[in-house]
Amino acid sequence: MMEVEEPLQTPPHTPSPSPSPAQVTPDASASSDAASPEPRDSPPERRASKKKKPEDPAASARLRLLTVVELCDTEKTHLQTLRYTVEAYLEPIRAQPLLLRGSAVRKIFHNVERVERVSELLCEALLSRVAVWSDSAGIADCFMPLLDKINSVYTSYMENYDKAIRKLFSCKQSNERFAAFLEEVKMRPASSLLDLESRLVTPVQRAPRYLLLLKEYLAHTPPTHSDYEPTTRVRAELEKMARTINESIKKQQNTEKLIELQKRIVNMPKEVRRTLMADHVLIREGPLLKDCRKMRKKRMFWLFSDCLMYGEQVGQSMYSYHRTLLLESAAVQSLADTPGIRLRVLTHNFAHAARRHEERV
C-alpha cells in the first residue's frame, strides 16, 4: 500500500535551452475583455470614459510604419537563422553520408529549405515596400501571393516538428559522432551558442508572430484605409494555420518534458526510454509513501496517459528507475472517510490521500 505525502502535481515545465514557443489565441485580448464586463449599474459617463479615444492620424501612421519595420526586421532575422541551419548543419551533414542516415536527415530537417525560400520571398517583398513607404501604402499584397505557400510549408513543418525533435534526440543519444558534430557547430562564434534545437524551433515561433504583428498593424490602420480589409483577410487565413501550430506546440512541450524527465532518471532500461518517447503524455508527478516489508519508503511517481512509473530519489532532482506499470487493468476505489483514493494496478496498491476532494487524481 502507498500513501501520498502530498497530492500529485502537474509537472512544471522545465525551460529547455531553446526558446519555447508560446501558443497563440488570436483573439485573446477580446476574450479577456469579455471576461470582465462593465457592471450594468455603472454610470454612463464612466462607461464612456472606458471607450478608446480615436488615435491621432499622424501618430497612427507613425506606429503603423514602425510595425511594418518590425515585421520586416524580424523576418530578416528569421531568414538568417534558417540560412544558418541549412548552411552550417544540413548541407555539411548531407556531404558526409556516414555521419547520419538519409532517412534521419529527412526526418529532422524535413522541409526547412522550403521554409527558407518562402521567408526569402516574403522578406524581399517587405523590404521593397518599406523602401517606398507612404501613408497610403500597405502590406497585404506582400502576403497575398505567398499565402498558399506559407500555409502549406509551415503547416507541413509543424506537423513534422514533434517527430523531428524526437528523432534528433534519439540520434544524439545513439550516434556519438553526430552528437560531437552538433556540439562543434554550436561552439562556433557564428552560432552564438545556439544549438540545433534552438534553430529548428524558429519556424514554430515565427508563424504565431505573424498574427501578433498583423494585429498590431491593423490596430493602427484606419478601417477606411485601402489596406485594412485585405490585411484582415490575410490574418484570418493565418489564424487557420495557427490552430494547427498550437496543436504542434502542445506536442512539442510534452516532448520537452519527456526529454527532461529522461535526464533526471538513471538506470532506465533502453526499451523504457524508447517507448517513453512514443506518444506518451506526462500528466502529473509527485511523491508517494510505499508500504515496504519493514517500513514506509518515499518514492517518486510519474503518471502518464497509459502507465504509471516510479523511482527512488538518489540526488537533488535525480531518481533511480524502479518500475513501470500499465494502467489498462487499473481500478480506482474511494477511501473511506477521506478525500483520497486507492489505485490497484495488477498486484500493486497505491493510496492517494488528498487534502481536499478537489485534489483527487
Coordinates of C-alpha atoms in Angstrom, one line a residue:
M1 CA 0.0 0.0 0.0
M2 CA 1.2 3.5 -0.7
E3 CA 0.1 6.8 0.7
V4 CA 0.7 10.2 -0.8
E5 CA 2.9 12.6 1.2
E6 CA 1.3 15.4 -0.9
P7 CA -1.0 15.4 -3.8
L8 CA 0.3 14.6 -7.2
Q9 CA 1.1 17.8 -9.1
T10 CA 1.1 18.7 -12.7
P11 CA 4.8 18.7 -13.6
P12 CA 6.2 22.2 -14.0
H13 CA 7.6 22.9 -17.5
T14 CA 11.4 23.0 -17.3
P15 CA 12.8 25.5 -19.7
S16 CA 14.9 23.9 -22.4
P17 CA 18.0 25.6 -23.9
S18 CA 15.9 26.6 -26.9
P19 CA 13.3 29.3 -26.5
S20 CA 9.9 27.7 -26.0
P21 CA 7.2 28.7 -28.4
A22 CA 4.1 30.2 -27.0
Q23 CA 0.6 29.2 -28.0
V24 CA -1.4 31.9 -29.7
T25 CA -5.1 32.6 -29.2
P26 CA -5.8 35.1 -32.0
D27 CA -8.4 37.0 -30.1
A28 CA -7.0 36.7 -26.6
S29 CA -7.5 40.3 -25.8
A30 CA -11.1 40.2 -26.9
S31 CA -11.8 37.2 -24.7
S32 CA -10.2 39.0 -21.8
D33 CA -12.4 42.0 -22.2
A34 CA -15.4 39.7 -22.4
A35 CA -14.5 38.1 -19.2
S36 CA -14.7 41.3 -17.2
P37 CA -17.8 43.2 -18.5
E38 CA -18.6 46.6 -17.3
P39 CA -21.2 46.4 -14.4
R40 CA -24.7 47.2 -15.6
D41 CA -25.2 49.9 -13.0
S42 CA -22.1 51.8 -14.0
P43 CA -22.8 55.5 -14.7
P44 CA -23.0 56.3 -18.4
E45 CA -20.1 58.8 -18.1
R46 CA -17.9 56.0 -16.6
R47 CA -18.7 53.7 -19.4
A48 CA -18.0 56.4 -22.0
S49 CA -14.6 57.0 -20.4
K50 CA -13.7 53.4 -20.9
K51 CA -14.1 53.8 -24.7
K52 CA -10.8 54.0 -26.6
K53 CA -10.1 57.5 -27.8
P54 CA -9.5 58.0 -31.5
E55 CA -5.8 57.8 -32.3
D56 CA -4.2 60.9 -33.8
P57 CA -3.8 60.3 -37.5
A58 CA -0.2 61.3 -37.6
A59 CA 0.6 59.1 -34.5
S60 CA -1.3 56.2 -36.1
A61 CA 0.6 56.5 -39.3
R62 CA 3.9 56.6 -37.4
L63 CA 3.0 53.5 -35.3
R64 CA 1.8 51.7 -38.4
L65 CA 5.2 52.2 -40.1
L66 CA 7.1 51.1 -37.0
T67 CA 5.1 47.9 -37.0
V68 CA 5.9 47.3 -40.7
V69 CA 9.6 47.9 -40.0
E70 CA 9.5 45.4 -37.1
L71 CA 7.8 42.9 -39.3
C72 CA 10.5 43.4 -41.9
D73 CA 13.4 43.3 -39.4
T74 CA 12.2 40.2 -37.6
E75 CA 11.6 38.4 -41.0
K76 CA 15.3 39.2 -41.9
T77 CA 16.4 37.7 -38.6
H78 CA 14.2 34.7 -39.2
L79 CA 15.7 34.2 -42.7
Q80 CA 19.2 34.5 -41.4
T81 CA 18.5 31.7 -38.8
L82 CA 17.0 29.5 -41.5
R83 CA 20.0 30.0 -43.8
Y84 CA 22.5 29.2 -41.0
T85 CA 20.5 26.0 -40.2
V86 CA 20.8 24.9 -43.8
E87 CA 24.4 26.1 -44.4
A88 CA 26.0 25.1 -41.1
Y89 CA 24.0 21.9 -40.4
L90 CA 22.0 20.4 -43.2
E91 CA 24.5 20.8 -46.1
P92 CA 27.6 19.5 -44.2
I93 CA 25.5 16.5 -42.9
R94 CA 24.4 15.7 -46.5
A95 CA 28.1 15.9 -47.6
Q96 CA 29.0 13.3 -45.0
P97 CA 26.7 10.3 -45.7
L98 CA 28.3 8.3 -42.9
L99 CA 27.5 11.0 -40.3
L100 CA 23.8 10.4 -40.4
R101 CA 21.4 8.2 -42.4
G102 CA 19.4 9.9 -45.1
S103 CA 16.1 8.9 -43.6
A104 CA 17.1 10.6 -40.3
V105 CA 18.3 13.7 -42.1
R106 CA 14.9 14.0 -43.9
K107 CA 13.0 13.4 -40.6
I108 CA 15.0 16.1 -38.7
F109 CA 15.2 18.8 -41.3
H110 CA 12.0 18.0 -43.2
N111 CA 11.1 21.0 -45.5
V112 CA 13.3 23.6 -43.8
E113 CA 14.7 24.7 -47.2
R114 CA 11.2 25.4 -48.5
V115 CA 10.5 27.4 -45.3
E116 CA 13.7 29.3 -46.0
R117 CA 12.6 30.0 -49.6
V118 CA 9.2 31.3 -48.6
S119 CA 10.8 33.5 -45.9
E120 CA 13.2 34.9 -48.5
L121 CA 10.3 35.8 -50.9
L122 CA 8.3 37.5 -48.1
C123 CA 11.4 39.3 -46.9
E124 CA 12.1 40.7 -50.4
A125 CA 8.5 41.9 -50.7
L126 CA 8.6 43.6 -47.4
L127 CA 12.0 45.3 -47.9
S128 CA 10.8 46.6 -51.3
R129 CA 7.6 48.0 -49.7
V130 CA 9.4 49.7 -46.8
A131 CA 11.8 51.3 -49.3
V132 CA 9.0 53.3 -50.9
W133 CA 6.6 53.5 -47.9
S134 CA 3.9 56.2 -47.8
D135 CA 0.8 56.6 -45.7
S136 CA -1.3 55.1 -48.5
A137 CA 0.9 52.0 -48.8
G138 CA 0.0 48.6 -47.4
I139 CA 1.4 45.1 -46.8
A140 CA -1.5 42.8 -47.7
D141 CA -0.3 42.4 -51.2
C142 CA 3.1 41.3 -49.9
F143 CA 1.4 38.3 -48.2
M144 CA -1.4 37.5 -50.7
P145 CA 0.7 35.9 -53.4
L146 CA 2.5 33.8 -50.8
L147 CA -0.4 32.7 -48.6
D148 CA -0.8 29.3 -50.0
K149 CA 2.9 28.6 -49.8
I150 CA 3.1 30.0 -46.3
N151 CA 0.2 27.8 -45.2
S152 CA 1.5 24.6 -46.9
V153 CA 5.2 24.8 -45.9
Y154 CA 4.6 26.0 -42.3
T155 CA 1.8 23.5 -41.7
S156 CA 3.9 20.7 -43.0
Y157 CA 6.8 21.8 -40.8
M158 CA 4.6 21.9 -37.7
E159 CA 3.1 18.5 -38.3
N160 CA 6.6 17.0 -38.5
Y161 CA 8.2 19.1 -35.8
D162 CA 7.5 16.9 -32.9
K163 CA 8.8 13.8 -34.8
A164 CA 11.9 15.9 -35.8
I165 CA 12.8 16.7 -32.2
R166 CA 12.3 13.1 -31.1
K167 CA 14.5 11.9 -33.9
L168 CA 17.1 14.4 -33.2
F169 CA 17.2 13.4 -29.5
S170 CA 17.4 9.7 -30.4
C171 CA 20.3 10.3 -32.9
K172 CA 22.2 12.3 -30.4
Q173 CA 21.9 9.5 -27.8
S174 CA 22.9 6.7 -30.2
N175 CA 25.4 8.4 -32.5
E176 CA 28.4 9.9 -30.8
R177 CA 29.9 11.2 -34.0
F178 CA 26.7 13.1 -34.8
A179 CA 26.5 14.5 -31.3
A180 CA 30.1 15.7 -31.5
F181 CA 29.4 17.4 -34.8
L182 CA 26.4 19.2 -33.3
E183 CA 28.5 20.4 -30.4
E184 CA 31.3 21.6 -32.6
V185 CA 28.9 23.7 -34.7
K186 CA 27.2 25.1 -31.6
M187 CA 30.6 26.3 -30.3
R188 CA 31.5 28.3 -33.4
P189 CA 31.4 32.1 -32.9
A190 CA 28.7 32.4 -35.7
S191 CA 26.4 30.1 -33.8
S192 CA 26.2 32.3 -30.7
L193 CA 26.0 29.1 -28.6
L194 CA 22.6 28.3 -30.1
D195 CA 22.1 24.6 -30.6
L196 CA 20.2 22.9 -33.5
E197 CA 17.1 22.6 -31.4
S198 CA 17.1 26.4 -30.9
R199 CA 17.2 26.9 -34.6
L200 CA 14.6 24.2 -35.6
V201 CA 12.1 25.8 -33.3
T202 CA 12.2 29.2 -35.1
P203 CA 9.5 28.4 -37.7
V204 CA 7.2 27.2 -34.9
Q205 CA 7.7 30.6 -33.2
R206 CA 7.5 32.7 -36.4
A207 CA 4.1 31.7 -37.7
P208 CA 2.3 32.9 -34.5
R209 CA 4.4 36.1 -34.6
Y210 CA 2.8 37.0 -37.9
L211 CA -0.6 37.1 -36.2
L212 CA 0.6 39.3 -33.4
L213 CA 2.3 41.8 -35.7
L214 CA -0.6 41.9 -38.2
K215 CA -2.9 42.5 -35.2
E216 CA -0.7 45.4 -34.2
Y217 CA -0.6 46.7 -37.7
L218 CA -4.4 46.6 -38.0
A219 CA -4.8 48.4 -34.7
H220 CA -3.0 51.4 -36.2
T221 CA -4.7 51.2 -39.6
P222 CA -8.0 53.1 -40.1
P223 CA -10.9 50.9 -41.2
T224 CA -11.3 53.2 -44.2
H225 CA -7.7 52.6 -45.3
S226 CA -7.5 50.6 -48.6
D227 CA -5.2 48.0 -46.9
Y228 CA -7.4 47.4 -43.8
E229 CA -9.8 44.8 -45.3
P230 CA -7.2 42.9 -47.4
T231 CA -4.9 42.6 -44.3
T232 CA -7.9 41.4 -42.2
R233 CA -8.4 38.6 -44.8
V234 CA -4.7 37.7 -44.7
R235 CA -4.8 37.5 -40.9
A236 CA -7.9 35.3 -41.0
E237 CA -6.1 32.8 -43.2
L238 CA -3.1 32.8 -40.9
E239 CA -5.4 32.2 -37.9
K240 CA -6.4 28.9 -39.5
M241 CA -2.8 27.9 -39.7
A242 CA -2.3 29.0 -36.1
R243 CA -4.7 26.3 -34.9
T244 CA -2.6 23.6 -36.4
I245 CA 0.5 25.3 -34.9
N246 CA -0.9 25.3 -31.4
E247 CA -1.5 21.6 -31.5
S248 CA 2.1 21.1 -32.6
I249 CA 3.2 23.3 -29.8
K250 CA 1.4 21.2 -27.2
K251 CA 3.1 18.0 -28.5
Q252 CA 6.4 19.8 -28.6
Q253 CA 6.1 20.9 -24.9
N254 CA 5.2 17.4 -23.9
T255 CA 8.3 16.1 -25.8
E256 CA 10.5 18.6 -23.9
K257 CA 9.1 17.3 -20.6
L258 CA 9.8 13.7 -21.6
I259 CA 13.3 14.6 -22.7
E260 CA 14.0 16.4 -19.4
L261 CA 12.5 13.6 -17.4
Q262 CA 14.8 11.1 -19.0
K263 CA 17.8 13.2 -18.0
R264 CA 16.6 13.1 -14.3
I265 CA 16.1 9.3 -14.2
V266 CA 19.1 7.0 -14.1
N267 CA 19.2 3.2 -14.7
M268 CA 16.2 3.5 -17.0
P269 CA 16.2 0.5 -19.4
K270 CA 16.7 1.3 -23.1
E271 CA 13.3 -0.2 -24.0
V272 CA 11.6 2.0 -21.5
R273 CA 13.4 5.1 -22.8
R274 CA 12.4 4.2 -26.3
T275 CA 8.7 3.6 -25.6
L276 CA 8.5 6.6 -23.3
M277 CA 9.1 8.9 -26.2
A278 CA 6.5 7.2 -28.3
D279 CA 3.3 9.3 -27.9
H280 CA 3.3 9.2 -24.1
V281 CA 1.7 12.2 -22.4
L282 CA 3.1 13.1 -19.0
I283 CA 0.1 14.2 -16.8
R284 CA 1.3 14.5 -13.3
E285 CA 4.1 13.7 -10.9
G286 CA 4.5 13.6 -7.1
P287 CA 5.9 11.6 -4.1
L288 CA 4.2 8.6 -2.5
L289 CA 4.9 6.7 0.7
K290 CA 5.2 3.0 -0.2
D291 CA 4.5 0.3 2.4
C292 CA 7.5 -2.0 2.1
R293 CA 8.2 -5.1 4.2
K294 CA 9.8 -3.3 7.1
M295 CA 9.0 0.4 6.7
R296 CA 7.4 3.0 4.5
K297 CA 9.7 4.5 1.9
K298 CA 9.2 7.6 -0.2
R299 CA 9.0 7.0 -4.0
M300 CA 8.5 9.5 -6.9
F301 CA 5.7 8.7 -9.3
W302 CA 5.0 9.8 -12.8
L303 CA 1.5 9.4 -14.2
F304 CA 1.3 9.1 -18.0
S305 CA -1.7 8.7 -20.3
D306 CA -1.4 4.9 -20.2
C307 CA 1.1 3.9 -17.5
L308 CA 2.4 4.7 -14.0
M309 CA 6.2 4.9 -13.5
Y310 CA 8.0 5.2 -10.2
G311 CA 11.5 5.5 -8.8
E312 CA 13.7 6.4 -5.8
Q313 CA 15.4 9.7 -5.3
V314 CA 19.2 9.4 -5.4
G315 CA 20.2 13.1 -5.5
Q316 CA 18.8 16.6 -6.0
S317 CA 16.1 16.2 -8.7
M318 CA 17.7 12.9 -9.7
Y319 CA 15.9 9.5 -9.4
S320 CA 16.7 5.8 -9.9
Y321 CA 14.2 3.9 -12.1
H322 CA 12.2 1.2 -10.4
R323 CA 9.2 0.1 -12.4
T324 CA 6.6 1.0 -15.0
L325 CA 3.0 -0.3 -14.5
L326 CA 0.4 -0.3 -17.3
L327 CA -3.0 1.2 -16.5
E328 CA -5.0 -0.9 -18.8
S329 CA -6.0 -3.2 -15.8
A330 CA -6.1 -0.4 -13.2
A331 CA -9.1 0.0 -10.9
V332 CA -9.8 3.1 -8.7
Q333 CA -11.6 2.9 -5.3
S334 CA -12.5 5.7 -2.9
L335 CA -11.0 5.6 0.6
A336 CA -13.5 5.7 3.4
D337 CA -13.8 8.9 5.4
T338 CA -11.1 10.6 3.4
P339 CA -10.9 12.6 0.1
G340 CA -8.3 10.1 -1.1
I341 CA -8.4 7.2 -3.5
R342 CA -6.8 3.7 -3.8
L343 CA -5.4 2.7 -7.2
R344 CA -4.9 -1.0 -7.9
V345 CA -2.6 -2.0 -10.9
L346 CA -2.3 -5.8 -11.1
T347 CA -0.7 -6.7 -7.8
H348 CA 0.2 -3.2 -6.7
N349 CA -1.9 -1.0 -4.5
F350 CA -1.4 2.8 -4.2
A351 CA -3.3 5.1 -1.8
H352 CA -3.7 8.7 -2.7
A353 CA -4.6 10.7 0.5
A354 CA -5.6 14.1 -0.9
R355 CA -6.1 17.1 1.4
R356 CA -9.3 18.0 -0.4
H357 CA -11.8 16.3 -2.7
E358 CA -10.8 18.6 -5.5
E359 CA -7.2 17.2 -5.4
R360 CA -8.1 13.7 -6.3
V361 CA -6.0 12.3 -9.1

